[in-house]
Amino acid sequence: MNFTTGELVTRSSYNHDVLFRVITIDNDIVLLHGEDIRLEADAKVDDLVKVEDRELEKRKKKIKEKEDYSFRLFRQDYQLMKEKREYESTSGYNHTANYFQIPARVLHLDGDRLYLKKCIDLYQRIGLQVHGVHLDEKEMPTEIGSLVEKIQPDIIVITGHDAFLRNKGSKKDIRAYRHSKYFAETVREARKVVPNLDQLVIFSGACQSHFESLIRAGANFASSPARINIHALDPVYIAAKIAFTPFMEKVKVYDALRNTMTGEKGLGGVETKGLLRTGMPYIEEDKTEVE
């Protein structure tokens, strides 16, 4: 069977569990990227099956339901945080809150161009400022320092694709992972610029990534404690929880993971201070004023 780049396929040997995009074809070996999860895999041509339109529609409907549910959870959480901020900004007095907010800046590095677009769409839907950069995972360590200096972000997301390769070593060996080594190096380089975990919040990792190494390197949050696959949008929800939590409050790890689609088996981290700063008063521009 012939396949073309960008075509959607599943693997017979894994009981068609994951929907993949064809990235490159080299003789009979095909490089695959997960369509909805941040997994990179190799497969032989004869192990692949093209996904029919009806099956694709069914899979996409199921994923969309999951994404919509996660977004609803986040919106509920955001509304509660907003009401709490308004109450505290006015010391509980019953009048219209007249405050402004200084939003966190996000730098999002992604090894997948299509995932980056999906993530930027979600950042914008949520209301976060984001600077998105598409980079091959191997290039990230050399680029991150200058990007931090230039963008001066409050949050960095370092993600793309990853996978644990059983034939390369044990789960404890970072060399047995496709890109965990590069993610860890990128975190270390970013920490050379801003060492403090509360001044610069970092999420790092993708599917099956070496969680322990990423946390040791200086990430606040990372994947994947149980070496499972994570959804493409999960890093955005981690970043959003930090960004919309007031800087005087701690974000508990469970609270940060609650709105993700993967949960604690795929994501983890350390307690981190929020980044949102609120000020008063908000002065509306007087459009009738004549200079």
PDB file of C-alpha atoms in Angstrom:
ATOM      1  CA  MET A   1       0.000   0.000   0.000  1.00  0.00           C
ATOM      2  CA  ASN A   2       1.265   3.464  -0.882  1.00  0.00           C
ATOM      3  CA  PHE A   3       1.197   6.306   1.645  1.00  0.00           C
ATOM      4  CA  THR A   4       1.737  10.025   1.239  1.00  0.00           C
ATOM      5  CA  THR A   5       3.060  12.670   3.634  1.00  0.00           C
ATOM      6  CA  GLY A   6       0.312  14.097   5.828  1.00  0.00           C
ATOM      7  CA  GLU A   7      -1.957  11.089   5.423  1.00  0.00           C
ATOM      8  CA  LEU A   8      -3.738   9.808   8.543  1.00  0.00           C
ATOM      9  CA  VAL A   9      -3.054   6.208   9.566  1.00  0.00           C
ATOM     10  CA  THR A  10      -3.174   3.737  12.468  1.00  0.00           C
ATOM     11  CA  ARG A  11      -0.925   0.805  13.396  1.00  0.00           C
ATOM     12  CA  SER A  12      -2.250  -2.773  13.228  1.00  0.00           C
ATOM     13  CA  SER A  13       0.333  -4.017  15.760  1.00  0.00           C
ATOM     14  CA  TYR A  14      -1.050  -1.601  18.383  1.00  0.00           C
ATOM     15  CA  ASN A  15      -4.694  -2.421  17.637  1.00  0.00           C
ATOM     16  CA  HIS A  16      -5.200   0.944  15.894  1.00  0.00           C
ATOM     17  CA  ASP A  17      -5.087   2.767  19.248  1.00  0.00           C
ATOM     18  CA  VAL A  18      -3.538   6.079  18.098  1.00  0.00           C
ATOM     19  CA  LEU A  19      -4.253   8.266  15.087  1.00  0.00           C
ATOM     20  CA  PHE A  20      -0.995   9.296  13.376  1.00  0.00           C
ATOM     21  CA  ARG A  21       0.125  11.626  10.603  1.00  0.00           C
ATOM     22  CA  VAL A  22       2.696  10.367   8.100  1.00  0.00           C
ATOM     23  CA  ILE A  23       5.759  12.646   8.309  1.00  0.00           C
ATOM     24  CA  THR A  24       8.433  10.949   6.188  1.00  0.00           C
ATOM     25  CA  ILE A  25       8.792   7.665   4.295  1.00  0.00           C
ATOM     26  CA  ASP A  26      12.221   6.035   3.974  1.00  0.00           C
ATOM     27  CA  ASN A  27      12.034   2.769   2.009  1.00  0.00           C
ATOM     28  CA  ASP A  28       9.626   0.690   4.124  1.00  0.00           C
ATOM     29  CA  ILE A  29      10.004   2.706   7.375  1.00  0.00           C
ATOM     30  CA  VAL A  30       7.538   5.507   8.064  1.00  0.00           C
ATOM     31  CA  LEU A  31       8.026   8.288  10.639  1.00  0.00           C
ATOM     32  CA  LEU A  32       4.752   9.107  12.392  1.00  0.00           C
ATOM     33  CA  HIS A  33       3.501  11.954  14.580  1.00  0.00           C
ATOM     34  CA  GLY A  34       0.386  11.612  16.730  1.00  0.00           C
ATOM     35  CA  GLU A  35      -2.523  13.678  15.430  1.00  0.00           C
ATOM     36  CA  ASP A  36      -3.847  14.542  18.892  1.00  0.00           C
ATOM     37  CA  ILE A  37      -1.141  13.297  21.248  1.00  0.00           C
ATOM     38  CA  ARG A  38       2.526  14.323  21.364  1.00  0.00           C
ATOM     39  CA  LEU A  39       3.973  10.952  20.316  1.00  0.00           C
ATOM     40  CA  GLU A  40       6.579  10.207  17.642  1.00  0.00           C
ATOM     41  CA  ALA A  41       6.919   6.661  16.321  1.00  0.00           C
ATOM     42  CA  ASP A  42       8.417   4.555  13.539  1.00  0.00           C
ATOM     43  CA  ALA A  43       6.457   1.860  11.761  1.00  0.00           C
ATOM     44  CA  LYS A  44       6.851  -0.474   8.824  1.00  0.00           C
ATOM     45  CA  VAL A  45       4.671   0.267   5.824  1.00  0.00           C
ATOM     46  CA  ASP A  46       2.893  -3.081   6.070  1.00  0.00           C
ATOM     47  CA  ASP A  47       1.833  -2.306   9.671  1.00  0.00           C
ATOM     48  CA  LEU A  48      -0.072   0.828   8.666  1.00  0.00           C
ATOM     49  CA  VAL A  49      -3.722   1.191   7.709  1.00  0.00           C
ATOM     50  CA  LYS A  50      -5.271   4.276   6.142  1.00  0.00           C
ATOM     51  CA  VAL A  51      -8.112   5.783   8.151  1.00  0.00           C
ATOM     52  CA  GLU A  52     -11.404   5.893   6.282  1.00  0.00           C
ATOM     53  CA  ASP A  53     -13.517   9.061   6.372  1.00  0.00           C
ATOM     54  CA  ARG A  54     -16.224   7.547   8.569  1.00  0.00           C
ATOM     55  CA  GLU A  55     -13.704   6.247  11.108  1.00  0.00           C
ATOM     56  CA  LEU A  56     -11.851   9.571  11.067  1.00  0.00           C
ATOM     57  CA  GLU A  57     -15.060  11.488  11.732  1.00  0.00           C
ATOM     58  CA  LYS A  58     -15.857   9.182  14.653  1.00  0.00           C
ATOM     59  CA  ARG A  59     -12.382   9.592  16.181  1.00  0.00           C
ATOM     60  CA  LYS A  60     -12.375  13.387  15.770  1.00  0.00           C
ATOM     61  CA  LYS A  61     -15.812  13.657  17.368  1.00  0.00           C
ATOM     62  CA  LYS A  62     -14.581  11.715  20.397  1.00  0.00           C
ATOM     63  CA  ILE A  63     -11.462  13.894  20.732  1.00  0.00           C
ATOM     64  CA  LYS A  64     -13.477  17.110  20.344  1.00  0.00           C
ATOM     65  CA  GLU A  65     -15.830  16.036  23.123  1.00  0.00           C
ATOM     66  CA  LYS A  66     -12.820  15.514  25.378  1.00  0.00           C
ATOM     67  CA  GLU A  67     -11.297  18.875  24.424  1.00  0.00           C
ATOM     68  CA  ASP A  68     -14.602  20.696  24.947  1.00  0.00           C
ATOM     69  CA  TYR A  69     -15.030  19.114  28.370  1.00  0.00           C
ATOM     70  CA  SER A  70     -11.531  20.194  29.394  1.00  0.00           C
ATOM     71  CA  PHE A  71     -12.194  23.738  28.181  1.00  0.00           C
ATOM     72  CA  ARG A  72     -15.470  23.894  30.160  1.00  0.00           C
ATOM     73  CA  LEU A  73     -13.627  22.810  33.300  1.00  0.00           C
ATOM     74  CA  PHE A  74     -11.055  25.540  32.745  1.00  0.00           C
ATOM     75  CA  ARG A  75     -13.741  28.195  32.180  1.00  0.00           C
ATOM     76  CA  GLN A  76     -15.455  27.212  35.439  1.00  0.00           C
ATOM     77  CA  ASP A  77     -12.138  27.394  37.272  1.00  0.00           C
ATOM     78  CA  TYR A  78     -11.330  30.749  35.634  1.00  0.00           C
ATOM     79  CA  GLN A  79     -14.724  32.191  36.639  1.00  0.00           C
ATOM     80  CA  LEU A  80     -14.175  31.200  40.278  1.00  0.00           C
ATOM     81  CA  MET A  81     -10.700  32.773  40.256  1.00  0.00           C
ATOM     82  CA  LYS A  82     -12.114  35.941  38.648  1.00  0.00           C
ATOM     83  CA  GLU A  83     -14.874  36.298  41.271  1.00  0.00           C
ATOM     84  CA  LYS A  84     -12.323  35.811  44.045  1.00  0.00           C
ATOM     85  CA  ARG A  85     -10.028  38.479  42.533  1.00  0.00           C
ATOM     86  CA  GLU A  86     -12.885  40.969  42.242  1.00  0.00           C
ATOM     87  CA  TYR A  87     -13.882  40.381  45.856  1.00  0.00           C
ATOM     88  CA  GLU A  88     -10.320  40.836  47.110  1.00  0.00           C
ATOM     89  CA  SER A  89      -9.658  43.874  44.875  1.00  0.00           C
ATOM     90  CA  THR A  90     -12.594  45.710  46.451  1.00  0.00           C
ATOM     91  CA  SER A  91     -12.038  44.302  49.982  1.00  0.00           C
ATOM     92  CA  GLY A  92     -15.445  42.677  49.725  1.00  0.00           C
ATOM     93  CA  TYR A  93     -17.343  45.931  49.192  1.00  0.00           C
ATOM     94  CA  ASN A  94     -20.422  45.696  47.030  1.00  0.00           C
ATOM     95  CA  HIS A  95     -19.586  47.900  44.078  1.00  0.00           C
ATOM     96  CA  THR A  96     -18.339  47.405  40.556  1.00  0.00           C
ATOM     97  CA  ALA A  97     -14.691  46.362  40.527  1.00  0.00           C
ATOM     98  CA  ASN A  98     -12.551  48.899  38.673  1.00  0.00           C
ATOM     99  CA  TYR A  99      -9.202  47.193  38.353  1.00  0.00           C
ATOM    100  CA  PHE A 100      -6.655  46.259  35.710  1.00  0.00           C
ATOM    101  CA  GLN A 101      -4.464  43.189  35.279  1.00  0.00           C
ATOM    102  CA  ILE A 102      -0.930  42.675  34.074  1.00  0.00           C
ATOM    103  CA  PRO A 103      -1.089  39.405  32.122  1.00  0.00           C
ATOM    104  CA  ALA A 104       1.702  36.844  31.951  1.00  0.00           C
ATOM    105  CA  ARG A 105       3.667  36.504  28.715  1.00  0.00           C
ATOM    106  CA  VAL A 106       4.040  32.979  27.350  1.00  0.00           C
ATOM    107  CA  LEU A 107       6.847  31.720  25.105  1.00  0.00           C
ATOM    108  CA  HIS A 108       5.738  28.446  23.497  1.00  0.00           C
ATOM    109  CA  LEU A 109       8.365  26.332  21.713  1.00  0.00           C
ATOM    110  CA  ASP A 110       6.889  23.454  19.741  1.00  0.00           C
ATOM    111  CA  GLY A 111       8.448  20.748  17.602  1.00  0.00           C
ATOM    112  CA  ASP A 112       5.205  20.362  15.644  1.00  0.00           C
ATOM    113  CA  ARG A 113       3.942  23.206  13.467  1.00  0.00           C
ATOM    114  CA  LEU A 114       0.325  21.998  13.447  1.00  0.00           C
ATOM    115  CA  TYR A 115       0.268  21.514  17.229  1.00  0.00           C
ATOM    116  CA  LEU A 116       1.724  24.996  17.659  1.00  0.00           C
ATOM    117  CA  LYS A 117      -1.175  26.467  15.673  1.00  0.00           C
ATOM    118  CA  LYS A 118      -3.716  24.505  17.740  1.00  0.00           C
ATOM    119  CA  CYS A 119      -2.080  25.706  20.956  1.00  0.00           C
ATOM    120  CA  ILE A 120      -1.931  29.353  19.841  1.00  0.00           C
ATOM    121  CA  ASP A 121      -5.639  29.186  18.965  1.00  0.00           C
ATOM    122  CA  LEU A 122      -6.372  27.933  22.487  1.00  0.00           C
ATOM    123  CA  TYR A 123      -4.141  30.575  24.145  1.00  0.00           C
ATOM    124  CA  GLN A 124      -6.037  33.262  22.253  1.00  0.00           C
ATOM    125  CA  ARG A 125      -9.388  31.720  23.135  1.00  0.00           C
ATOM    126  CA  ILE A 126      -8.388  31.702  26.801  1.00  0.00           C
ATOM    127  CA  GLY A 127      -7.026  35.257  26.611  1.00  0.00           C
ATOM    128  CA  LEU A 128      -3.271  34.799  27.074  1.00  0.00           C
ATOM    129  CA  GLN A 129      -0.456  36.647  25.311  1.00  0.00           C
ATOM    130  CA  VAL A 130       1.721  34.099  23.533  1.00  0.00           C
ATOM    131  CA  HIS A 131       4.810  34.146  21.338  1.00  0.00           C
ATOM    132  CA  GLY A 132       4.895  30.857  19.447  1.00  0.00           C
ATOM    133  CA  VAL A 133       8.063  29.439  17.870  1.00  0.00           C
ATOM    134  CA  HIS A 134       8.297  26.281  15.763  1.00  0.00           C
ATOM    135  CA  LEU A 135      11.667  24.581  16.284  1.00  0.00           C
ATOM    136  CA  ASP A 136      12.983  21.069  15.826  1.00  0.00           C
ATOM    137  CA  GLU A 137      13.471  19.580  19.309  1.00  0.00           C
ATOM    138  CA  LYS A 138      17.224  19.207  18.692  1.00  0.00           C
ATOM    139  CA  GLU A 139      17.554  22.943  17.959  1.00  0.00           C
ATOM    140  CA  MET A 140      15.768  24.116  21.106  1.00  0.00           C
ATOM    141  CA  PRO A 141      18.776  24.089  23.509  1.00  0.00           C
ATOM    142  CA  THR A 142      20.811  26.440  21.313  1.00  0.00           C
ATOM    143  CA  GLU A 143      17.921  28.835  20.620  1.00  0.00           C
ATOM    144  CA  ILE A 144      16.244  29.187  24.014  1.00  0.00           C
ATOM    145  CA  GLY A 145      18.761  31.575  25.636  1.00  0.00           C
ATOM    146  CA  SER A 146      18.415  34.299  23.025  1.00  0.00           C
ATOM    147  CA  LEU A 147      14.633  33.838  22.912  1.00  0.00           C
ATOM    148  CA  VAL A 148      14.337  34.346  26.679  1.00  0.00           C
ATOM    149  CA  GLU A 149      16.474  37.493  26.463  1.00  0.00           C
ATOM    150  CA  LYS A 150      14.421  38.829  23.554  1.00  0.00           C
ATOM    151  CA  ILE A 151      10.865  37.903  24.633  1.00  0.00           C
ATOM    152  CA  GLN A 152      11.383  38.071  28.420  1.00  0.00           C
ATOM    153  CA  PRO A 153       8.529  35.639  29.072  1.00  0.00           C
ATOM    154  CA  ASP A 154       6.938  34.798  32.411  1.00  0.00           C
ATOM    155  CA  ILE A 155       6.111  31.257  31.280  1.00  0.00           C
ATOM    156  CA  ILE A 156       7.924  28.969  28.841  1.00  0.00           C
ATOM    157  CA  VAL A 157       6.372  25.869  27.296  1.00  0.00           C
ATOM    158  CA  ILE A 158       8.947  23.515  25.755  1.00  0.00           C
ATOM    159  CA  THR A 159       7.226  20.691  23.928  1.00  0.00           C
ATOM    160  CA  GLY A 160       6.904  18.751  20.692  1.00  0.00           C
ATOM    161  CA  HIS A 161       7.150  14.990  20.259  1.00  0.00           C
ATOM    162  CA  ASP A 162       8.816  12.286  22.319  1.00  0.00           C
ATOM    163  CA  ALA A 163       8.700   8.533  22.930  1.00  0.00           C
ATOM    164  CA  PHE A 164      10.295   5.879  25.121  1.00  0.00           C
ATOM    165  CA  LEU A 165      12.181   3.349  22.955  1.00  0.00           C
ATOM    166  CA  ARG A 166      12.342   0.001  24.768  1.00  0.00           C
ATOM    167  CA  ASN A 167      15.119  -1.318  22.537  1.00  0.00           C
ATOM    168  CA  LYS A 168      17.394   1.609  23.535  1.00  0.00           C
ATOM    169  CA  GLY A 169      17.420   1.017  27.302  1.00  0.00           C
ATOM    170  CA  SER A 170      15.418   1.095  30.526  1.00  0.00           C
ATOM    171  CA  LYS A 171      12.856   3.744  31.517  1.00  0.00           C
ATOM    172  CA  LYS A 172      15.451   5.259  33.860  1.00  0.00           C
ATOM    173  CA  ASP A 173      17.898   5.890  31.000  1.00  0.00           C
ATOM    174  CA  ILE A 174      17.275   9.254  29.331  1.00  0.00           C
ATOM    175  CA  ARG A 175      19.165   8.013  26.260  1.00  0.00           C
ATOM    176  CA  ALA A 176      16.248   5.637  25.626  1.00  0.00           C
ATOM    177  CA  TYR A 177      13.969   8.561  24.764  1.00  0.00           C
ATOM    178  CA  ARG A 178      13.670  10.341  21.434  1.00  0.00           C
ATOM    179  CA  HIS A 179      13.768  13.954  22.646  1.00  0.00           C
ATOM    180  CA  SER A 180      13.782  14.055  26.471  1.00  0.00           C
ATOM    181  CA  LYS A 181      17.514  14.850  26.450  1.00  0.00           C
ATOM    182  CA  TYR A 182      16.920  17.957  24.296  1.00  0.00           C
ATOM    183  CA  PHE A 183      13.975  19.088  26.422  1.00  0.00           C
ATOM    184  CA  ALA A 184      16.124  18.785  29.573  1.00  0.00           C
ATOM    185  CA  GLU A 185      19.011  20.699  27.961  1.00  0.00           C
ATOM    186  CA  THR A 186      16.601  23.441  26.884  1.00  0.00           C
ATOM    187  CA  VAL A 187      15.300  23.797  30.448  1.00  0.00           C
ATOM    188  CA  ARG A 188      18.861  24.029  31.815  1.00  0.00           C
ATOM    189  CA  GLU A 189      19.757  26.723  29.279  1.00  0.00           C
ATOM    190  CA  ALA A 190      16.643  28.737  30.198  1.00  0.00           C
ATOM    191  CA  ARG A 191      17.534  28.417  33.903  1.00  0.00           C
ATOM    192  CA  LYS A 192      20.965  29.902  33.198  1.00  0.00           C
ATOM    193  CA  VAL A 193      19.125  33.098  32.235  1.00  0.00           C
ATOM    194  CA  VAL A 194      16.429  33.023  34.966  1.00  0.00           C
ATOM    195  CA  PRO A 195      17.250  30.559  37.785  1.00  0.00           C
ATOM    196  CA  ASN A 196      14.262  31.328  40.020  1.00  0.00           C
ATOM    197  CA  LEU A 197      11.335  28.916  39.609  1.00  0.00           C
ATOM    198  CA  ASP A 198       8.811  31.617  40.537  1.00  0.00           C
ATOM    199  CA  GLN A 199      10.163  34.333  38.238  1.00  0.00           C
ATOM    200  CA  LEU A 200      10.108  32.082  35.187  1.00  0.00           C
ATOM    201  CA  VAL A 201       7.698  29.137  35.135  1.00  0.00           C
ATOM    202  CA  ILE A 202       8.661  26.306  32.784  1.00  0.00           C
ATOM    203  CA  PHE A 203       6.643  23.407  31.412  1.00  0.00           C
ATOM    204  CA  SER A 204       8.640  20.827  29.482  1.00  0.00           C
ATOM    205  CA  GLY A 205       7.986  17.486  27.832  1.00  0.00           C
ATOM    206  CA  ALA A 206       5.759  15.535  25.468  1.00  0.00           C
ATOM    207  CA  CYS A 207       4.459  11.958  25.239  1.00  0.00           C
ATOM    208  CA  GLN A 208       6.283   9.447  27.476  1.00  0.00           C
ATOM    209  CA  SER A 209       9.033  11.980  28.341  1.00  0.00           C
ATOM    210  CA  HIS A 210      11.566  11.360  31.135  1.00  0.00           C
ATOM    211  CA  PHE A 211       9.732  13.323  33.843  1.00  0.00           C
ATOM    212  CA  GLU A 212      12.419  13.099  36.537  1.00  0.00           C
ATOM    213  CA  SER A 213      15.170  14.549  34.336  1.00  0.00           C
ATOM    214  CA  LEU A 214      13.013  17.488  33.270  1.00  0.00           C
ATOM    215  CA  ILE A 215      12.146  18.382  36.869  1.00  0.00           C
ATOM    216  CA  ARG A 216      15.805  18.038  37.940  1.00  0.00           C
ATOM    217  CA  ALA A 217      16.801  20.312  35.048  1.00  0.00           C
ATOM    218  CA  GLY A 218      14.591  23.053  36.494  1.00  0.00           C
ATOM    219  CA  ALA A 219      11.093  22.623  35.047  1.00  0.00           C
ATOM    220  CA  ASN A 220       8.154  23.545  37.294  1.00  0.00           C
ATOM    221  CA  PHE A 221       5.901  21.115  35.445  1.00  0.00           C
ATOM    222  CA  ALA A 222       6.735  18.272  33.090  1.00  0.00           C
ATOM    223  CA  SER A 223       5.575  15.043  31.491  1.00  0.00           C
ATOM    224  CA  SER A 224       5.284  12.084  31.820  1.00  0.00           C
ATOM    225  CA  PRO A 225       5.488  10.457  35.312  1.00  0.00           C
ATOM    226  CA  ALA A 226       3.907   7.172  34.182  1.00  0.00           C
ATOM    227  CA  ARG A 227       5.460   7.412  30.674  1.00  0.00           C
ATOM    228  CA  ILE A 228       2.052   7.688  29.043  1.00  0.00           C
ATOM    229  CA  ASN A 229       0.918   9.823  26.134  1.00  0.00           C
ATOM    230  CA  ILE A 230      -0.248  13.396  26.724  1.00  0.00           C
ATOM    231  CA  HIS A 231      -2.747  15.418  24.730  1.00  0.00           C
ATOM    232  CA  ALA A 232      -1.401  18.141  22.445  1.00  0.00           C
ATOM    233  CA  LEU A 233      -3.212  20.924  24.352  1.00  0.00           C
ATOM    234  CA  ASP A 234      -2.371  19.864  27.924  1.00  0.00           C
ATOM    235  CA  PRO A 235       0.646  22.222  28.273  1.00  0.00           C
ATOM    236  CA  VAL A 236      -1.624  25.198  27.485  1.00  0.00           C
ATOM    237  CA  TYR A 237      -3.910  24.413  30.422  1.00  0.00           C
ATOM    238  CA  ILE A 238      -0.936  24.164  32.789  1.00  0.00           C
ATOM    239  CA  ALA A 239       0.319  27.564  31.574  1.00  0.00           C
ATOM    240  CA  ALA A 240      -3.152  29.112  31.859  1.00  0.00           C
ATOM    241  CA  LYS A 241      -3.645  27.947  35.451  1.00  0.00           C
ATOM    242  CA  ILE A 242      -0.351  29.595  36.466  1.00  0.00           C
ATOM    243  CA  ALA A 243      -1.064  32.739  34.439  1.00  0.00           C
ATOM    244  CA  PHE A 244      -4.479  33.391  35.989  1.00  0.00           C
ATOM    245  CA  THR A 245      -3.523  32.626  39.596  1.00  0.00           C
ATOM    246  CA  PRO A 246      -2.586  35.732  41.666  1.00  0.00           C
ATOM    247  CA  PHE A 247       1.127  36.019  42.419  1.00  0.00           C
ATOM    248  CA  MET A 248       0.516  35.880  46.190  1.00  0.00           C
ATOM    249  CA  GLU A 249      -1.050  32.416  45.885  1.00  0.00           C
ATOM    250  CA  LYS A 250       0.536  29.021  45.340  1.00  0.00           C
ATOM    251  CA  VAL A 251      -0.696  26.761  42.591  1.00  0.00           C
ATOM    252  CA  LYS A 252      -0.995  23.266  43.994  1.00  0.00           C
ATOM    253  CA  VAL A 253       0.096  20.583  41.579  1.00  0.00           C
ATOM    254  CA  TYR A 254      -3.271  18.801  41.607  1.00  0.00           C
ATOM    255  CA  ASP A 255      -5.102  22.054  40.845  1.00  0.00           C
ATOM    256  CA  ALA A 256      -2.866  22.654  37.828  1.00  0.00           C
ATOM    257  CA  LEU A 257      -3.487  19.141  36.504  1.00  0.00           C
ATOM    258  CA  ARG A 258      -7.234  19.084  37.120  1.00  0.00           C
ATOM    259  CA  ASN A 259      -8.217  20.783  33.854  1.00  0.00           C
ATOM    260  CA  THR A 260      -5.869  18.749  31.645  1.00  0.00           C
ATOM    261  CA  MET A 261      -7.002  15.815  29.540  1.00  0.00           C
ATOM    262  CA  THR A 262      -4.188  13.546  30.727  1.00  0.00           C
ATOM    263  CA  GLY A 263      -4.058  14.084  34.494  1.00  0.00           C
ATOM    264  CA  GLU A 264      -1.441  13.045  37.035  1.00  0.00           C
ATOM    265  CA  LYS A 265      -0.179   9.934  35.226  1.00  0.00           C
ATOM    266  CA  GLY A 266       0.918  12.046  32.282  1.00  0.00           C
ATOM    267  CA  LEU A 267       1.787  15.338  34.000  1.00  0.00           C
ATOM    268  CA  GLY A 268       3.361  16.454  37.256  1.00  0.00           C
ATOM    269  CA  GLY A 269       5.345  19.217  38.884  1.00  0.00           C
ATOM    270  CA  VAL A 270       6.144  21.263  41.960  1.00  0.00           C
ATOM    271  CA  GLU A 271       4.198  23.932  43.859  1.00  0.00           C
ATOM    272  CA  THR A 272       4.569  27.227  42.036  1.00  0.00           C
ATOM    273  CA  LYS A 273       3.484  30.798  42.681  1.00  0.00           C
ATOM    274  CA  GLY A 274       0.882  32.315  40.386  1.00  0.00           C
ATOM    275  CA  LEU A 275       1.848  35.144  38.035  1.00  0.00           C
ATOM    276  CA  LEU A 276      -1.218  37.371  37.763  1.00  0.00           C
ATOM    277  CA  ARG A 277      -0.892  40.900  39.157  1.00  0.00           C
ATOM    278  CA  THR A 278      -3.983  43.062  39.724  1.00  0.00           C
ATOM    279  CA  GLY A 279      -3.956  46.850  40.109  1.00  0.00           C
ATOM    280  CA  MET A 280      -6.373  49.717  40.693  1.00  0.00           C
ATOM    281  CA  PRO A 281      -7.832  51.942  39.457  1.00  0.00           C
ATOM    282  CA  TYR A 282      -8.484  51.246  35.806  1.00  0.00           C
ATOM    283  CA  ILE A 283      -8.773  54.615  34.025  1.00  0.00           C
ATOM    284  CA  GLU A 284     -10.975  54.520  30.957  1.00  0.00           C
ATOM    285  CA  GLU A 285      -9.943  56.798  28.135  1.00  0.00           C
ATOM    286  CA  ASP A 286     -12.242  59.808  27.837  1.00  0.00           C
ATOM    287  CA  LYS A 287     -13.144  59.830  24.167  1.00  0.00           C
ATOM    288  CA  THR A 288     -14.899  63.191  24.437  1.00  0.00           C
ATOM    289  CA  GLU A 289     -11.793  64.963  25.695  1.00  0.00           C
ATOM    290  CA  VAL A 290     -10.332  67.471  23.267  1.00  0.00           C
ATOM    291  CA  GLU A 291      -6.580  67.886  23.237  1.00  0.00           C
TER     292      GLU A 291
END
